[in-house]
Amino acid sequence: MKPIGVFGGTFDPIHYGHLRTAFELLQALRFEEVRFIPCGDPPHRGKTFADAAVRFDMVRLAIESQAGFVIDDREIRRGGPSYTIDTLGSLRAEFPERPLGLIVGMDAFLGLPHWHRWAEILDRAHLVVAHRPGWRAPDTGPLGDLIARRGARRVGDLHEAVAGRVYIHAVTQLEISSTEIRELVAARRDPRFLMPDAVRDLIARSHCYGTLETTNL
Ligand code: ATP
């Protein structure tokens, strides 16, 4: 059965680094769909800059024209800290037979041992690690060990079991971060072409990162 790609993040804001990664994985890993799940209250970082409703709308606008991209509001609805293990539990209850592929960038993967109940994540989903500029896969420590024990070499491995494998996949490297976009807006510079225009327009209308200086909206 084709897996569902599960893409969680703060998406504060969503940008082309996220979208291109999800699109390449949708095609290369033959996902049924990629589910974007904006987190409500991220446990590993301070408060988000834009509130949950605006981040949700930014993701909705960014993906609406792409078949196979789906938005999912379960973390925002749930309230409390958005633990990935709980999100995967709720998806597993909804899709008992379906392979799930949790998508993370390499930087997020390197922080995995700090996640709540991280060792149980592979009981509920596969891990799909997208290379990000400047990061290398570890070959020692708990993550090196995880890759050695659970590493998958074939896309088919992710279709044949519902969970339990780690698949590392290179994607086009777009050196864009949400931090950089927020800093550009704060410095009164236009973040155009780092994200879809509809997302930039919403940033301008909502003033979620301050006043967007632009000559062309
Ligand atoms: P911030 O700058 O606020 O930390 P971010 O740009 O890293 O944000 P997040 O919403 O925190 O975005 O990231 C969600 C997921 O997307 C993470 O797994 C992260 O590794 C991945 N990701 C973020 N930016 C990129 C990118 N340019 N290319 C590929 N993956 C990315």
Tab-separated table of N, CA and C in Angstrom, residues 68-139:
chain	number	residue	atom	x	y	z
A	68	GLY	N	-2.339	15.793	-4.083
A	68	GLY	CA	-1.514	14.942	-3.219
A	68	GLY	C	-0.980	15.660	-1.999
A	69	PHE	N	-1.120	16.977	-1.937
A	69	PHE	CA	-0.754	17.718	-0.723
A	69	PHE	C	-2.037	17.964	0.088
A	70	VAL	N	-1.970	17.648	1.365
A	70	VAL	CA	-3.153	17.723	2.227
A	70	VAL	C	-2.776	18.463	3.502
A	71	ILE	N	-3.684	19.268	4.027
A	71	ILE	CA	-3.412	19.918	5.322
A	71	ILE	C	-4.189	19.200	6.417
A	72	ASP	N	-3.590	19.143	7.591
A	72	ASP	CA	-4.163	18.374	8.702
A	72	ASP	C	-4.028	19.228	9.960
A	73	ASP	N	-5.154	19.498	10.620
A	73	ASP	CA	-5.112	20.429	11.762
A	73	ASP	C	-5.124	19.714	13.118
A	74	ARG	N	-4.776	18.414	13.158
A	74	ARG	CA	-4.953	17.690	14.426
A	74	ARG	C	-4.075	18.219	15.549
A	75	GLU	N	-2.875	18.718	15.247
A	75	GLU	CA	-2.024	19.206	16.351
A	75	GLU	C	-2.553	20.529	16.891
A	76	ILE	N	-3.082	21.352	16.011
A	76	ILE	CA	-3.627	22.641	16.449
A	76	ILE	C	-4.893	22.411	17.273
A	77	ARG	N	-5.728	21.461	16.815
A	77	ARG	CA	-6.980	21.162	17.537
A	77	ARG	C	-6.714	20.539	18.894
A	78	ARG	N	-5.645	19.720	18.963
A	78	ARG	CA	-5.415	18.947	20.184
A	78	ARG	C	-5.097	19.832	21.380
A	79	GLY	N	-4.383	20.930	21.165
A	79	GLY	CA	-3.959	21.787	22.279
A	79	GLY	C	-2.870	21.103	23.084
A	80	GLY	N	-2.210	21.837	23.964
A	80	GLY	CA	-1.103	21.279	24.748
A	80	GLY	C	0.118	21.098	23.862
A	81	PRO	N	1.229	20.594	24.389
A	81	PRO	CA	2.442	20.430	23.584
A	81	PRO	C	2.212	19.449	22.434
A	82	SER	N	2.746	19.776	21.250
A	82	SER	CA	2.518	18.938	20.071
A	82	SER	C	3.590	17.862	20.002
A	83	TYR	N	3.377	16.760	20.683
A	83	TYR	CA	4.347	15.674	20.622
A	83	TYR	C	4.072	14.805	19.399
A	84	THR	N	5.133	14.580	18.613
A	84	THR	CA	4.998	13.794	17.381
A	84	THR	C	4.490	12.387	17.671
A	85	ILE	N	4.919	11.803	18.778
A	85	ILE	CA	4.497	10.435	19.085
A	85	ILE	C	2.966	10.362	19.225
A	86	ASP	N	2.350	11.411	19.788
A	86	ASP	CA	0.881	11.431	19.918
A	86	ASP	C	0.216	11.598	18.548
A	87	THR	N	0.815	12.454	17.724
A	87	THR	CA	0.269	12.673	16.371
A	87	THR	C	0.298	11.363	15.584
A	88	LEU	N	1.405	10.638	15.698
A	88	LEU	CA	1.510	9.368	14.968
A	88	LEU	C	0.522	8.345	15.526
A	89	GLY	N	0.276	8.398	16.839
A	89	GLY	CA	-0.711	7.489	17.437
A	89	GLY	C	-2.096	7.759	16.876
A	90	SER	N	-2.424	9.036	16.733
A	90	SER	CA	-3.748	9.380	16.232
A	90	SER	C	-3.865	9.045	14.739
A	91	LEU	N	-2.792	9.237	13.973
A	91	LEU	CA	-2.832	8.843	12.552
A	91	LEU	C	-2.918	7.318	12.417
A	92	ARG	N	-2.189	6.611	13.285
A	92	ARG	CA	-2.199	5.147	13.220
A	92	ARG	C	-3.608	4.608	13.504
A	93	ALA	N	-4.323	5.252	14.457
A	93	ALA	CA	-5.689	4.816	14.759
A	93	ALA	C	-6.600	5.053	13.553
A	94	GLU	N	-6.349	6.151	12.833
A	94	GLU	CA	-7.185	6.472	11.678
A	94	GLU	C	-6.852	5.604	10.458
A	95	PHE	N	-5.547	5.276	10.324
A	95	PHE	CA	-5.083	4.497	9.152
A	95	PHE	C	-4.325	3.267	9.634
A	96	PRO	N	-5.045	2.251	10.173
A	96	PRO	CA	-4.351	1.131	10.817
A	96	PRO	C	-3.445	0.330	9.872
A	97	GLU	N	-3.777	0.266	8.589
A	97	GLU	CA	-3.028	-0.623	7.678
A	97	GLU	C	-2.067	0.120	6.768
A	98	ARG	N	-2.029	1.400	6.893
A	98	ARG	CA	-1.323	2.233	5.907
A	98	ARG	C	0.107	2.525	6.377
A	99	PRO	N	1.138	2.300	5.541
A	99	PRO	CA	2.471	2.765	5.940
A	99	PRO	C	2.465	4.284	6.144
A	100	LEU	N	3.142	4.730	7.176
A	100	LEU	CA	3.281	6.165	7.448
A	100	LEU	C	4.766	6.506	7.361
A	101	GLY	N	5.100	7.601	6.695
A	101	GLY	CA	6.508	8.030	6.585
A	101	GLY	C	6.666	9.407	7.187
A	102	LEU	N	7.256	9.478	8.371
A	102	LEU	CA	7.461	10.779	9.026
A	102	LEU	C	8.641	11.485	8.365
A	103	ILE	N	8.368	12.637	7.753
A	103	ILE	CA	9.393	13.375	7.020
A	103	ILE	C	10.096	14.342	7.971
A	104	VAL	N	11.416	14.263	8.019
A	104	VAL	CA	12.176	15.250	8.808
A	104	VAL	C	13.394	15.682	7.998
A	105	GLY	N	13.810	16.933	8.165
A	105	GLY	CA	15.073	17.383	7.603
A	105	GLY	C	16.205	16.786	8.446
A	106	MET	N	17.425	16.800	7.868
A	106	MET	CA	18.544	16.200	8.604
A	106	MET	C	18.783	16.916	9.937
A	107	ASP	N	18.568	18.222	9.982
A	107	ASP	CA	18.782	18.956	11.254
A	107	ASP	C	17.792	18.475	12.314
A	108	ALA	N	16.558	18.251	11.910
A	108	ALA	CA	15.555	17.745	12.861
A	108	ALA	C	15.904	16.313	13.276
A	109	PHE	N	16.371	15.508	12.319
A	109	PHE	CA	16.746	14.118	12.626
A	109	PHE	C	17.859	14.084	13.693
A	110	LEU	N	18.831	14.985	13.576
A	110	LEU	CA	19.951	14.986	14.541
A	110	LEU	C	19.467	15.302	15.959
A	111	GLY	N	18.334	15.998	16.075
A	111	GLY	CA	17.784	16.304	17.400
A	111	GLY	C	16.825	15.237	17.915
A	112	LEU	N	16.605	14.197	17.130
A	112	LEU	CA	15.588	13.188	17.468
A	112	LEU	C	15.729	12.599	18.883
A	113	PRO	N	16.953	12.285	19.352
A	113	PRO	CA	17.063	11.688	20.692
A	113	PRO	C	16.538	12.587	21.816
A	114	HIS	N	16.238	13.856	21.509
A	114	HIS	CA	15.657	14.738	22.537
A	114	HIS	C	14.136	14.777	22.471
A	115	TRP	N	13.565	14.111	21.492
A	115	TRP	CA	12.101	14.137	21.363
A	115	TRP	C	11.464	13.235	22.413
A	116	HIS	N	10.253	13.615	22.807
A	116	HIS	CA	9.461	12.849	23.764
A	116	HIS	C	9.241	11.422	23.231
A	117	ARG	N	9.630	10.399	24.002
A	117	ARG	CA	9.427	8.980	23.656
A	117	ARG	C	9.926	8.655	22.238
A	118	TRP	N	11.114	9.173	21.923
A	118	TRP	CA	11.597	9.072	20.542
A	118	TRP	C	11.786	7.628	20.093
A	119	ALA	N	12.158	6.758	21.039
A	119	ALA	CA	12.459	5.374	20.655
A	119	ALA	C	11.211	4.646	20.151
A	120	GLU	N	10.013	5.190	20.468
A	120	GLU	CA	8.769	4.524	20.029
A	120	GLU	C	8.291	5.002	18.655
A	121	ILE	N	8.943	6.045	18.137
A	121	ILE	CA	8.449	6.615	16.873
A	121	ILE	C	8.437	5.567	15.755
A	122	LEU	N	9.501	4.744	15.707
A	122	LEU	CA	9.563	3.754	14.620
A	122	LEU	C	8.569	2.611	14.793
A	123	ASP	N	7.932	2.509	15.967
A	123	ASP	CA	6.839	1.531	16.109
A	123	ASP	C	5.602	2.012	15.357
A	124	ARG	N	5.535	3.318	15.141
A	124	ARG	CA	4.315	3.873	14.542
A	124	ARG	C	4.486	4.352	13.103
A	125	ALA	N	5.736	4.609	12.695
A	125	ALA	CA	5.964	5.152	11.351
A	125	ALA	C	7.379	4.811	10.890
A	126	HIS	N	7.613	4.959	9.580
A	126	HIS	CA	8.978	4.999	9.068
A	126	HIS	C	9.496	6.419	9.271
A	127	LEU	N	10.806	6.555	9.242
A	127	LEU	CA	11.393	7.897	9.259
A	127	LEU	C	11.978	8.166	7.877
A	128	VAL	N	11.611	9.273	7.287
A	128	VAL	CA	12.154	9.665	5.999
A	128	VAL	C	12.972	10.934	6.233
A	129	VAL	N	14.272	10.827	6.026
A	129	VAL	CA	15.164	11.938	6.345
A	129	VAL	C	15.588	12.611	5.050
A	130	ALA	N	15.259	13.890	4.914
A	130	ALA	CA	15.643	14.645	3.716
A	130	ALA	C	16.950	15.376	4.017
A	131	HIS	N	17.945	15.183	3.162
A	131	HIS	CA	19.203	15.922	3.336
A	131	HIS	C	18.930	17.402	3.272
A	132	ARG	N	19.576	18.127	4.133
A	132	ARG	CA	19.451	19.576	4.106
A	132	ARG	C	20.851	20.163	3.956
A	133	PRO	N	20.991	21.338	3.337
A	133	PRO	CA	22.329	21.890	3.129
A	133	PRO	C	23.157	21.877	4.413
A	134	GLY	N	24.394	21.413	4.300
A	134	GLY	CA	25.321	21.498	5.425
A	134	GLY	C	25.233	20.387	6.454
A	135	TRP	N	24.357	19.402	6.277
A	135	TRP	CA	24.213	18.349	7.295
A	135	TRP	C	24.607	16.992	6.730
A	136	ARG	N	25.274	16.171	7.569
A	136	ARG	CA	25.669	14.811	7.143
A	136	ARG	C	25.005	13.789	8.049
A	137	ALA	N	24.720	12.635	7.504
A	137	ALA	CA	24.120	11.562	8.314
A	137	ALA	C	25.144	11.076	9.335
A	138	PRO	N	24.744	10.905	10.600
A	138	PRO	CA	25.680	10.397	11.604
A	138	PRO	C	25.995	8.919	11.366
A	139	ASP	N	27.232	8.507	11.685
A	139	ASP	CA	27.520	7.071	11.596
A	139	ASP	C	27.898	6.477	12.955
